Coordinates of C-alpha atoms in Angstrom, one line a residue:
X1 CA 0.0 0.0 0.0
X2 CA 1.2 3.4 -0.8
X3 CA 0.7 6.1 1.3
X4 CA -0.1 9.6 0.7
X5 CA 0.9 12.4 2.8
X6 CA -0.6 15.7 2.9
X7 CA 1.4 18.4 3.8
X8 CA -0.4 21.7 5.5
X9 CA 2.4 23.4 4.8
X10 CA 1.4 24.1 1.2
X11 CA -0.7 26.9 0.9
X12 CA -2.7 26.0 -2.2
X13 CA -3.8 23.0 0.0
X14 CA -4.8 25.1 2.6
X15 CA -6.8 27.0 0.5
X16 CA -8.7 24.2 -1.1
X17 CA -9.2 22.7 2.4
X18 CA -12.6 23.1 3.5
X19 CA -13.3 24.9 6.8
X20 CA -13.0 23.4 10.0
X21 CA -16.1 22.3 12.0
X22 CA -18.1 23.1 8.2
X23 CA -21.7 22.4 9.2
X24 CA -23.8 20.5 6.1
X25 CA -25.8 23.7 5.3
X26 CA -22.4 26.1 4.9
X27 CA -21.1 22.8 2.4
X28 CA -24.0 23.0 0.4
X29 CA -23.9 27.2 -0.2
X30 CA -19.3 26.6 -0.6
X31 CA -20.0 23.9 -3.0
X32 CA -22.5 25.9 -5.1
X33 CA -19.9 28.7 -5.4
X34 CA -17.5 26.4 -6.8
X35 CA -19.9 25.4 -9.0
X36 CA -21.1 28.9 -10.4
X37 CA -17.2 29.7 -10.2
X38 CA -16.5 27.3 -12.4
X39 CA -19.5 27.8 -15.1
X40 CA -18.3 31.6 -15.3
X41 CA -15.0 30.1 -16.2
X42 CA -16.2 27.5 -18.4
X43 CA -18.3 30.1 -20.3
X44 CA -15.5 32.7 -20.6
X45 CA -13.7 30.1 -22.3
X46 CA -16.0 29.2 -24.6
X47 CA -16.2 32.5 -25.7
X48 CA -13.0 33.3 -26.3
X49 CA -12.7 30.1 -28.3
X50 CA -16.2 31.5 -30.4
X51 CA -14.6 35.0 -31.0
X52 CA -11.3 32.9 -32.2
X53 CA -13.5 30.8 -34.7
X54 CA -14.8 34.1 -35.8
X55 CA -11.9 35.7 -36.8
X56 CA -10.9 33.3 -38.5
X57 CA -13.8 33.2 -40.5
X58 CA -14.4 36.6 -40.6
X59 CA -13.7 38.0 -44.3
X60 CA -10.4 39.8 -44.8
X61 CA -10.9 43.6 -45.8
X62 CA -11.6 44.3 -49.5
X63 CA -8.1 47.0 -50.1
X64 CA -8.6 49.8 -52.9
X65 CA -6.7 52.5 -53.6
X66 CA -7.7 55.2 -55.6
X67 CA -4.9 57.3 -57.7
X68 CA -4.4 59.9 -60.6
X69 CA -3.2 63.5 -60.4
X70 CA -5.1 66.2 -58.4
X71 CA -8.1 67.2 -59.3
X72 CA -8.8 64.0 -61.3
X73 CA -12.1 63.2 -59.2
X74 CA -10.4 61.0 -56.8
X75 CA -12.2 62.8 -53.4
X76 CA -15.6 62.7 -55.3
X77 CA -15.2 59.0 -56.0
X78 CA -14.9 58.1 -52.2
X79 CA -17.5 60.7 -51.1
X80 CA -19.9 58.8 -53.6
X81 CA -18.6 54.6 -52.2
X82 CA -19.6 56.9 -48.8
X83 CA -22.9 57.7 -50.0
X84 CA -23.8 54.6 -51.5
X85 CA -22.4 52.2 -49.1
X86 CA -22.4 53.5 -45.5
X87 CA -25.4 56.5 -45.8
X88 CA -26.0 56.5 -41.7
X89 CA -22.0 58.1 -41.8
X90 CA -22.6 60.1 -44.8
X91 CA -25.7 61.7 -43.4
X92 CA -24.2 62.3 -40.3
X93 CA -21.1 64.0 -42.1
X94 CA -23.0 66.1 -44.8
X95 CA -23.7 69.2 -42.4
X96 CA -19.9 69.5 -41.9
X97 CA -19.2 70.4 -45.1
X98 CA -20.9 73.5 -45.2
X99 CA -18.2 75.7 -44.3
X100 CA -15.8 73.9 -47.2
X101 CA -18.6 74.9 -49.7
X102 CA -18.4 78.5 -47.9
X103 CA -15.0 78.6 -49.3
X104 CA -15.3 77.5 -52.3
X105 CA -18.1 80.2 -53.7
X106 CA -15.8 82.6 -52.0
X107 CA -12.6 81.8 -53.5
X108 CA -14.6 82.1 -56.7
X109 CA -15.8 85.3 -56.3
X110 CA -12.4 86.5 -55.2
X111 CA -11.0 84.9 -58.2
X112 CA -13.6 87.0 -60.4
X113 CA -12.7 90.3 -58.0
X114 CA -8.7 90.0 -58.6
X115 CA -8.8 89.5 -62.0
X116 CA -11.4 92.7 -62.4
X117 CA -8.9 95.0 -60.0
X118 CA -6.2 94.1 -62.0
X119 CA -7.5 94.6 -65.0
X120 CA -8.9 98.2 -63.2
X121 CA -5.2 98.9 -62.1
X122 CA -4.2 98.1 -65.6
X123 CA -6.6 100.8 -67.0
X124 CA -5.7 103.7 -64.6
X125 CA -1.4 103.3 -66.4
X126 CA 0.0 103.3 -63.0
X127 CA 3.7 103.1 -63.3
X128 CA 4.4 100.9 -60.6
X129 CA 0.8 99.1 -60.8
X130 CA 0.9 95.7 -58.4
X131 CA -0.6 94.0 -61.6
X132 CA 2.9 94.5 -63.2
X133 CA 3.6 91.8 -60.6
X134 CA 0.5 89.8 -58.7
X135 CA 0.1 86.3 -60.1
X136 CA -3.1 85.1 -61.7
X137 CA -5.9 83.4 -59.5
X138 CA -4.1 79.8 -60.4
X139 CA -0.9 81.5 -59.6
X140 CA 0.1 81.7 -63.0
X141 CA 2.0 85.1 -63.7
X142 CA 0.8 87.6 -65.7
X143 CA 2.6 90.4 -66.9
X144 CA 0.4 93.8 -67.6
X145 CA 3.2 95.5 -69.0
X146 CA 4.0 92.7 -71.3
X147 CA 0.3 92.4 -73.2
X148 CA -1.8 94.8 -74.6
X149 CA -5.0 95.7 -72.5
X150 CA -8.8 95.6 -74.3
X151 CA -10.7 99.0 -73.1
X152 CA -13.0 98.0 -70.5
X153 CA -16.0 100.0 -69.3
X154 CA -15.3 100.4 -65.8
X155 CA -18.0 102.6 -63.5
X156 CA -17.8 103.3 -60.1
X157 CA -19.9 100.3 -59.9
X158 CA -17.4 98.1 -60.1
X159 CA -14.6 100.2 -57.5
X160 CA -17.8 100.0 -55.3
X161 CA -18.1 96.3 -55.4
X162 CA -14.1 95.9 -54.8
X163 CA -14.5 97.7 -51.2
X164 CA -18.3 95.9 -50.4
X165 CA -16.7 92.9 -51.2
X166 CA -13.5 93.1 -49.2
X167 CA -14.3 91.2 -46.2
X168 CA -15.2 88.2 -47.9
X169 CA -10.5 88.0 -47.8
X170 CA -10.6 87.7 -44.0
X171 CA -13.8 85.2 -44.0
X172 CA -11.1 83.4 -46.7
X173 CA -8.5 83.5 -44.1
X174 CA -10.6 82.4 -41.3
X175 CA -12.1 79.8 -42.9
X176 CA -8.9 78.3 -44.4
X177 CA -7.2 78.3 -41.2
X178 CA -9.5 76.6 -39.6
X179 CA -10.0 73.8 -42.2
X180 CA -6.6 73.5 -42.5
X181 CA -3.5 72.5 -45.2
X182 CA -6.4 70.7 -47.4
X183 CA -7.8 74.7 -48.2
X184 CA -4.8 75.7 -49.9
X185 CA -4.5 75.0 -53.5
X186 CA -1.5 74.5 -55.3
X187 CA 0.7 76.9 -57.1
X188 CA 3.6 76.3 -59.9
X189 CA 6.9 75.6 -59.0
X190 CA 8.6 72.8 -57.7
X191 CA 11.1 70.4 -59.9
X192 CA 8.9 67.2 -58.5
X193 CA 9.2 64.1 -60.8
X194 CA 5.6 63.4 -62.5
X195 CA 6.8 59.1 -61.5
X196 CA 8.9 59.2 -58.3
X197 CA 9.4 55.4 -58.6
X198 CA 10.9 52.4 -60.3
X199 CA 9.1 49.5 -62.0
X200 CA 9.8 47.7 -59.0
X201 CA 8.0 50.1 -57.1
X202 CA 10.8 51.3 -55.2
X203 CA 11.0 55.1 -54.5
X204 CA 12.9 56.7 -57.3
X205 CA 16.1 58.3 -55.4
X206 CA 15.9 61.8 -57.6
X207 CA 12.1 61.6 -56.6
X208 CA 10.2 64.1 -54.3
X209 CA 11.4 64.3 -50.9
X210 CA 14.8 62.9 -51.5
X211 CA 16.6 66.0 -52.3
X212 CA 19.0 67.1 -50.4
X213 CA 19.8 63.9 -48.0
X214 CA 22.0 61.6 -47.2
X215 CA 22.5 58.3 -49.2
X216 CA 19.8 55.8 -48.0
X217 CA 19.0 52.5 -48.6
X218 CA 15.2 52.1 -50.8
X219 CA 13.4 50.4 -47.0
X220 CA 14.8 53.7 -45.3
X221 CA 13.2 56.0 -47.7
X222 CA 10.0 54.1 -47.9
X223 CA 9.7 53.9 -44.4
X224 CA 10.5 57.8 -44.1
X225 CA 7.9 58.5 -46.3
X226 CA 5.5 56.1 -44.8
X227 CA 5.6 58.5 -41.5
X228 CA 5.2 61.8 -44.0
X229 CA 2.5 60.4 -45.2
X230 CA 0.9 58.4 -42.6
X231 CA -2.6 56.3 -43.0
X232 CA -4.9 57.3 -40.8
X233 CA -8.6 57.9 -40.7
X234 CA -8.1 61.5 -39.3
X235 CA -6.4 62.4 -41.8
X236 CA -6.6 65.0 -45.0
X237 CA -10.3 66.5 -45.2
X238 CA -12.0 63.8 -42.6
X239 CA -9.9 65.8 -39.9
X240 CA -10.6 68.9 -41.2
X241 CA -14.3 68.3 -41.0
X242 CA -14.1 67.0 -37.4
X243 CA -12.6 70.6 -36.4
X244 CA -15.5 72.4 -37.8
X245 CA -18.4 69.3 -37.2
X246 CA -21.8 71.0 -35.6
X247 CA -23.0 69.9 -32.8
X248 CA -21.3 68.4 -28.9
X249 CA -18.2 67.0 -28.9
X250 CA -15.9 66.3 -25.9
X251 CA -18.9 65.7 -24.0
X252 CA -17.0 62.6 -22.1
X253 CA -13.8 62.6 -19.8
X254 CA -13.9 64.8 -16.8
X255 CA -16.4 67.9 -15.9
X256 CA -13.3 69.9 -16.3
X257 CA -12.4 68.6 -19.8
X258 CA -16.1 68.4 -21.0
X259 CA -16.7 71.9 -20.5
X260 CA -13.3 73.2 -22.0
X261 CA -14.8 71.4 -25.0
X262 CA -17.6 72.4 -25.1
X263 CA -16.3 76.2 -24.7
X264 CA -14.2 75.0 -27.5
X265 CA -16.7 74.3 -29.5
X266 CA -19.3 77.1 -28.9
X267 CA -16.7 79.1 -30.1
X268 CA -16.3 77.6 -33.3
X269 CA -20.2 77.8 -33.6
X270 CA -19.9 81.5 -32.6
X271 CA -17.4 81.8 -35.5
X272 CA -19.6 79.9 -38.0
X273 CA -22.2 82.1 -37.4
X274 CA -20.1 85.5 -37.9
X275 CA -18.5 83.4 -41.0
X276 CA -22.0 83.1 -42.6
X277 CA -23.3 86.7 -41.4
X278 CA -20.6 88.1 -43.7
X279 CA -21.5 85.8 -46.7
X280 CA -25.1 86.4 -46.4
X281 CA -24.7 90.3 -46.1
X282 CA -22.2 89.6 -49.3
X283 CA -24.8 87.6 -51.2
X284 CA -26.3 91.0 -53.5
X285 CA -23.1 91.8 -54.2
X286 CA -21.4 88.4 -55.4
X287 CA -24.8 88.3 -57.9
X288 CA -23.8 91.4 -59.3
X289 CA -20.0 90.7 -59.6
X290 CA -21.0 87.4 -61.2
X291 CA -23.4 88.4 -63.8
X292 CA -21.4 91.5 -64.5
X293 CA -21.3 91.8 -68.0
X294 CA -17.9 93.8 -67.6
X295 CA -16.5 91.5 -65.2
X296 CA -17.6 88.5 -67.8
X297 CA -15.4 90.3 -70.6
X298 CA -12.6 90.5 -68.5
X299 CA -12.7 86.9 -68.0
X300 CA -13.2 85.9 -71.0
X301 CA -10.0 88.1 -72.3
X302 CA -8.0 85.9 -69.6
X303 CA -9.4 82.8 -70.4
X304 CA -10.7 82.4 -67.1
X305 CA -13.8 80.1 -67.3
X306 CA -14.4 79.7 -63.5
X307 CA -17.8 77.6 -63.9
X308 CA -15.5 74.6 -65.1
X309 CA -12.9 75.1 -61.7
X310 CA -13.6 72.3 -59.0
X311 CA -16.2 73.5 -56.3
X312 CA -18.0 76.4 -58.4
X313 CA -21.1 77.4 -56.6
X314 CA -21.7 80.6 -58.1
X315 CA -24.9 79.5 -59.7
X316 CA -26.3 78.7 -56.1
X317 CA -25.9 81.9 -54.4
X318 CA -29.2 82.3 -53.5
X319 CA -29.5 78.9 -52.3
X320 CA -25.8 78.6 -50.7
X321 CA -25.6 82.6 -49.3
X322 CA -28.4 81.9 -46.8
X323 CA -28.5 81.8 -42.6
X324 CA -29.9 78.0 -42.4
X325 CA -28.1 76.7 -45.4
X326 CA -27.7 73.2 -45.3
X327 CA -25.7 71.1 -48.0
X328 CA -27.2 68.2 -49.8
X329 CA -25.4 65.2 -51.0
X330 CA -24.7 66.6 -55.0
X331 CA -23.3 70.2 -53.0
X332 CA -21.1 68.0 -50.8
X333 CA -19.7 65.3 -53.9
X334 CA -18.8 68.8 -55.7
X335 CA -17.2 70.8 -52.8
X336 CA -13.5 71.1 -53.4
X337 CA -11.1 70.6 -50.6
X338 CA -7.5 69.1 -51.7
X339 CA -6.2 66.0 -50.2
X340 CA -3.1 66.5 -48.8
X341 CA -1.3 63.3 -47.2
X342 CA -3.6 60.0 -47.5
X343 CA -7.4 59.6 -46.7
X344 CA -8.2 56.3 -45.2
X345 CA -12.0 55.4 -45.3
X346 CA -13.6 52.2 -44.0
X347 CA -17.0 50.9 -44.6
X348 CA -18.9 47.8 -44.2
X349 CA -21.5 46.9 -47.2
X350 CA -24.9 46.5 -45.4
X351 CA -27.1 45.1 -48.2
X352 CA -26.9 42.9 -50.9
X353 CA -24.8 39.7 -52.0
X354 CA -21.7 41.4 -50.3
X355 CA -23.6 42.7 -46.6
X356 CA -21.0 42.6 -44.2
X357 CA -17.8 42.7 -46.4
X358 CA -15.5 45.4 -45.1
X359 CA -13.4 47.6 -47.9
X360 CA -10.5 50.0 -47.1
X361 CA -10.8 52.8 -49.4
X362 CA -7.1 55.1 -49.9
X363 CA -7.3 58.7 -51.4
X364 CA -3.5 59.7 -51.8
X365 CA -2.5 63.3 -52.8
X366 CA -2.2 63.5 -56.5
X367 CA 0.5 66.3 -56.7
X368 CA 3.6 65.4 -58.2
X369 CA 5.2 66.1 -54.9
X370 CA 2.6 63.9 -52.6
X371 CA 3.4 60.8 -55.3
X372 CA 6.5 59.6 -53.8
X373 CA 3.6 58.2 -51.1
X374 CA 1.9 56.0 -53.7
X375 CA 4.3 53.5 -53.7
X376 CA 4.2 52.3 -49.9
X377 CA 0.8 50.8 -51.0
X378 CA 1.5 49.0 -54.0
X379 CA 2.3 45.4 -52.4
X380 CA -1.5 45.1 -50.0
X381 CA -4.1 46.2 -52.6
X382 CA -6.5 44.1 -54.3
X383 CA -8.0 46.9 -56.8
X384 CA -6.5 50.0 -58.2
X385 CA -9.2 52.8 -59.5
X386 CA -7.5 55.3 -61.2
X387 CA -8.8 58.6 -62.5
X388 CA -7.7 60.6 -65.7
X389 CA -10.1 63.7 -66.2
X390 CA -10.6 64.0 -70.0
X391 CA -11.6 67.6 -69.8
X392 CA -8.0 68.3 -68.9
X393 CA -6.4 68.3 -72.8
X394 CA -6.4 71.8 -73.2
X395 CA -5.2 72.6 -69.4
X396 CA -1.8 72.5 -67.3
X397 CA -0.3 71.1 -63.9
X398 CA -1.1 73.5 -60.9
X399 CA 2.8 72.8 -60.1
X400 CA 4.4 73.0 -63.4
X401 CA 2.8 74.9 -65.7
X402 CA 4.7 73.9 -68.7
X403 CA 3.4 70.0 -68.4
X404 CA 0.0 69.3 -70.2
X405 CA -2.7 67.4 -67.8
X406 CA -3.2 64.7 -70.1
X407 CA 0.1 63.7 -70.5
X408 CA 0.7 63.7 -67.0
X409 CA -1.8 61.3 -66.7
X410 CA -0.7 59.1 -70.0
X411 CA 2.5 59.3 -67.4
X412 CA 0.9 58.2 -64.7
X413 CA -0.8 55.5 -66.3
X414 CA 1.8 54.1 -68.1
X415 CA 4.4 53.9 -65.2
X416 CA 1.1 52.0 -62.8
X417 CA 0.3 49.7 -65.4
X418 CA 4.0 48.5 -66.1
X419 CA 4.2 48.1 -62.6
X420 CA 5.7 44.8 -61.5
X421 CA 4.2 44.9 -57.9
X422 CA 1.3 45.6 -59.6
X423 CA 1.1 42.8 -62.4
X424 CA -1.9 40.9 -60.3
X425 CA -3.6 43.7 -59.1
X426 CA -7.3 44.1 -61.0
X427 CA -6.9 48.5 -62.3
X428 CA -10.3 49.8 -63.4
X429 CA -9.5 53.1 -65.3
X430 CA -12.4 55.9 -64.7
X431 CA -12.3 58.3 -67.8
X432 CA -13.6 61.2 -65.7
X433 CA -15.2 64.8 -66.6
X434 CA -17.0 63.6 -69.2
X435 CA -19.4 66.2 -69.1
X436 CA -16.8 68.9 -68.7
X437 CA -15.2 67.3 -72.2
X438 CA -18.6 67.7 -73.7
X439 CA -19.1 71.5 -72.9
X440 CA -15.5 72.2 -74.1
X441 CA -16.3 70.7 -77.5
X442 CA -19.2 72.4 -77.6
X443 CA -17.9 75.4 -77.4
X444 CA -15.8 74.8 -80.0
X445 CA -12.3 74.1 -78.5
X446 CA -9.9 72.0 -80.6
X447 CA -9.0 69.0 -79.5
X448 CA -6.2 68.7 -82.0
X449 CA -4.5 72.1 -81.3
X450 CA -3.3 70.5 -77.9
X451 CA -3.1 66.7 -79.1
X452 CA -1.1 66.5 -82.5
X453 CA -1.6 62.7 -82.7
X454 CA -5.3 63.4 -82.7
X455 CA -5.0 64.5 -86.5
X456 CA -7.9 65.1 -88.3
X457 CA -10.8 63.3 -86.2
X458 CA -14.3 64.5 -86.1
X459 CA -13.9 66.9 -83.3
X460 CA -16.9 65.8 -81.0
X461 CA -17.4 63.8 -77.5
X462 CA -17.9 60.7 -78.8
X463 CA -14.6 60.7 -81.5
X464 CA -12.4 62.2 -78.7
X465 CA -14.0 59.7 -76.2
X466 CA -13.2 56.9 -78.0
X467 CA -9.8 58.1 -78.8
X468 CA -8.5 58.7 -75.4
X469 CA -9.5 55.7 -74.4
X470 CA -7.8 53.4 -77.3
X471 CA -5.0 54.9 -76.4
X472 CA -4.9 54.5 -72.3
X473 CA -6.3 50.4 -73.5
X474 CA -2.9 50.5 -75.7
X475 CA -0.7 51.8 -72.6
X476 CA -1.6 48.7 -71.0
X477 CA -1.5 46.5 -73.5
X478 CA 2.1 47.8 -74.2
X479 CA 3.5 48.3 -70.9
X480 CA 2.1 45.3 -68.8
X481 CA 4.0 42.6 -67.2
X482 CA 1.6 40.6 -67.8
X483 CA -1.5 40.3 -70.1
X484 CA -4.5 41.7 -68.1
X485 CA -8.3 43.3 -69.0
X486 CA -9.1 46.1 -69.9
X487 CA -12.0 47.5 -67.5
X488 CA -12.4 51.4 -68.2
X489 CA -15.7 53.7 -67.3
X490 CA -16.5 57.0 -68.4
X491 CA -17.7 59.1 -65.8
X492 CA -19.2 62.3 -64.3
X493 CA -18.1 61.3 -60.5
X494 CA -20.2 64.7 -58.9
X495 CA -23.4 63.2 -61.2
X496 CA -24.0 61.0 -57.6
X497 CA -26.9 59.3 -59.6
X498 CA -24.9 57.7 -63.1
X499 CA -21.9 57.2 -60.7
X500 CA -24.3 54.8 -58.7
X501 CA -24.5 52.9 -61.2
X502 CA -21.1 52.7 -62.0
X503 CA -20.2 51.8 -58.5
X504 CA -22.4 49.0 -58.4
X505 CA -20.4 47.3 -61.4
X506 CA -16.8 48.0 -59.8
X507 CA -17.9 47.0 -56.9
X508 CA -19.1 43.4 -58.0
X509 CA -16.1 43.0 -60.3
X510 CA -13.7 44.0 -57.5
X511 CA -15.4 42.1 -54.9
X512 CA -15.3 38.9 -57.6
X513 CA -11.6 39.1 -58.0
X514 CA -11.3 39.9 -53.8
X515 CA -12.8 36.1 -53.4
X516 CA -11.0 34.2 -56.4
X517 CA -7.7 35.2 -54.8
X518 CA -8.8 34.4 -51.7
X519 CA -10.2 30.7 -53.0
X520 CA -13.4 31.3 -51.8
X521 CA -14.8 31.6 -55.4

């Protein structure tokens, strides 16, 4: 017989022990706490085991990343995958964006009021005029001494809408400082390469950024640029609208904190409110500038055609210039504010074949100097939408003034789709502006006076149409490591209604080719 010793010497064994001199009722009610002890336990563990099993089965994130150069419709796109996929957050965002589309019909109307005082200055042959030196509204320069000036018929009307309409400069200021880097637009200059990386996808080392440093290895620069440009959900416009968003915020944390924030943000309110009080008292006033026949001319001699700039409200001024204005979702998908850095968005589909699939949406900067971040994304996507506005023939880069917009993007283009990271990764070409192209043709603009290879086609939307896209479809054809589709769309991305429609194909081709690389199709 062996014998078994118990030693109450151990702790744990004293602990188990039951009491001394236990009575049968104080068993019963120790042994039911073990008991409900140990089906707590039992039940924690089984579900940590169910939330394991659930990850595992739970979908992995549909990854798209949208790209082209700025002011391609790239913003516009994701506001409209907002719309249409995740409304309850779109809804809940639209109201923010009233103080963006405040900017935007005043930077128009300041546009229209610098090229008219210049043009005044101009007139009155002062010697040392500042128009001998200011830069155009898209910071072009213009000489006055250089080019002969037209004889405008300038009243006192028009010096009296210069000094009514002055304030509108510090609601500018105001507004642009609180919204942030993503209110200032682009101006020339810079030696930026239009493709700041290799067909590897590494970073190209005379690429933007890398000037002027030390020798460094291609990981060092790509992680350098990875902080510059960092992905998070707070930043680029989504963080400026959260600095300017109506209503609480800060409620939680401590009493003291709470009501800092809330001071915080009756203050911004406070602001708002003065903001729009100078817009609405401005509102007669912009009409007149606007419809102007004077101020029209003068436009027209510079070439200036404002209604096709990104976020022109100047044909909603009565609607836009009013105390309880309120933007709907077609003022929001139009508003202009610039993407600076990388937009994250996430969103889970919540009807359809595809409810409950999350997608990661990435907005990147289109400047030539914001593309040395585009690379850093290349490797982890599983659908590249890119953007080439076909309106853009006749126009220049914001940043260098001596590079066509098309060709930028036949850069662009060519240097994704030959790619090697890239030679698996589905690219879904949106011909964009199409409407804008229409109304160019229309009004009888040449599209073979900025596009030699265009020779002698019919010069209408459907002829160029068809031609620009032939030759993005031969790009690819050319340039890719591999042979791959062809899927391009032409598109109007702030029509929210056609662009539905659109989405709803990219999204069940995308989502198709999501699954077959993930074996589930």
């Amino acid at each position: 017989m062996v014998r078994v010793s118990t030693s109450t010497d151990d702790p744990l064994t004293l602990l188990m022990m039951p009491p001394p001199n236990e009575s049968p009722e104080e068993r019963a009610v120790r042994e039911q706490a073990e008991a409900d002890a140990q089906a707590r336990s039992d039940a924690i563990d089984a579900q940590i085991e169910k939330d394991r099993a659930a990850m595992k089965r739970r979908k992995k994130a549909v990854k798209v990343l949208l790209l082209g150069q700025s002011e391609s419709g790239k913003s516009a796109t994701l506001k409209n995958f907002q719309m249409q996929y995740a409304p309850a957050e779109w809804a809940a965002e639209r109201a923010s964006w009233r103080a963006v589309i405040q900017l935007n019909l005043i930077r128009s109307v300041l546009r229209m009021l610098d090229a008219l005082v210049r043009e005044m200055q101009a007139a009155s042959g002062s010697p040392h005029s500042p128009a001998d030196y200011l830069s155009d509204s898209d910071g072009e320069a213009i000489s006055s001494s250089s080019r002969p000036h037209p004889h405008f018929a300038f009243t006192d009307k028009h010096r009296l809408l210069k000094l009514r309409l002055g304030p509108l400069r510090r609601v500018q200021e105001d507004l642009m400082r609180r919204l942030g880097p993503g209110s200032a637009e682009v101006t020339s200059g810079g030696s930026a390469l239009a493709v700041p990386w290799s067909k590897d996808g590494r970073p190209s080392s005379a690429g933007g950024g890398g000037r002027g440093r030390s020798a460094s290895s291609p990981r060092d620069e790509e992680r350098r640029q990875s902080h510059e440009f960092g992905v998070s959900s707070t930043n680029g416009w989504k963080s400026a609208l959260e600095k300017i968003k109506w209503g609480s915020s800060g409620s939680s944390g401590s009493n003291g904190d709470g009501a800092a924030a809330q001071g915080a943000q009756r203050r911004r309110e406070i602001e708002l409110d003065e903001t729009t009080d100078v817009i609405v008292g401005c509102k007669e006033d912009m009409k007149v500038l606007w419809e102007d026949p004077v101020v029209r001319e003068v436009l027209a001699q510079r070439r200036k055609r404002i209604e096709d700039s990104p976020g022109f409200f100047l044909d909603d001024i009565d609607r836009v210039a009013c105390k309880d204005y309120e933007p709907n979702d077609e003022d929001v998908v139009r508003a202009r504010l610039r993407t600076v850095g990388v937009q994250t968005y996430q969103f889970t589909i919540e009807k359809g074949r595809a409810a409950g699939q999350d997608w990661l949406m990435y907005d990147v900067g289109g400047t030539r100097s914001s593309r040395t971040a585009w690379a850093t994304f290349f490797d982890d996507m599983d659908a590249i939408i890119f953007l080439s506005p076909l309106s853009c023939f006749d126009e220049k880069l914001r940043e260098q003034r001596k590079v066509n917009r098309l060709e930028d993007s036949y850069l662009l283009w060519r240097a994704v789709c030959e790619n090697r990271v890239l030679a698996r990764t589905q690219i879904i070409l949106f011909l964009n502006k199409v409407d804008r192209l229409q109304a160019k043709l229309a009004r009888g603009v040449q599209v073979r006076e900025y596009i030699t290879s265009y020779g002698d086609r019919a010069n209408d939307a459907q002829t160029a149409m068809k031609y620009f896209q032939t030759h993005f479809r031969d790009i690819m054809k050319e340039v890719s490591p591999h042979p791959r589709p062809f899927f391009a769309h032409f598109t109007s991305v702030v029509n929210t209604s056609q662009t539905a429609v659109t989405l709803n194909a990219v999204e069940e081709s995308i989502l198709r080719t999501h699954l077959r690389g993930a074996d589930l199709l």
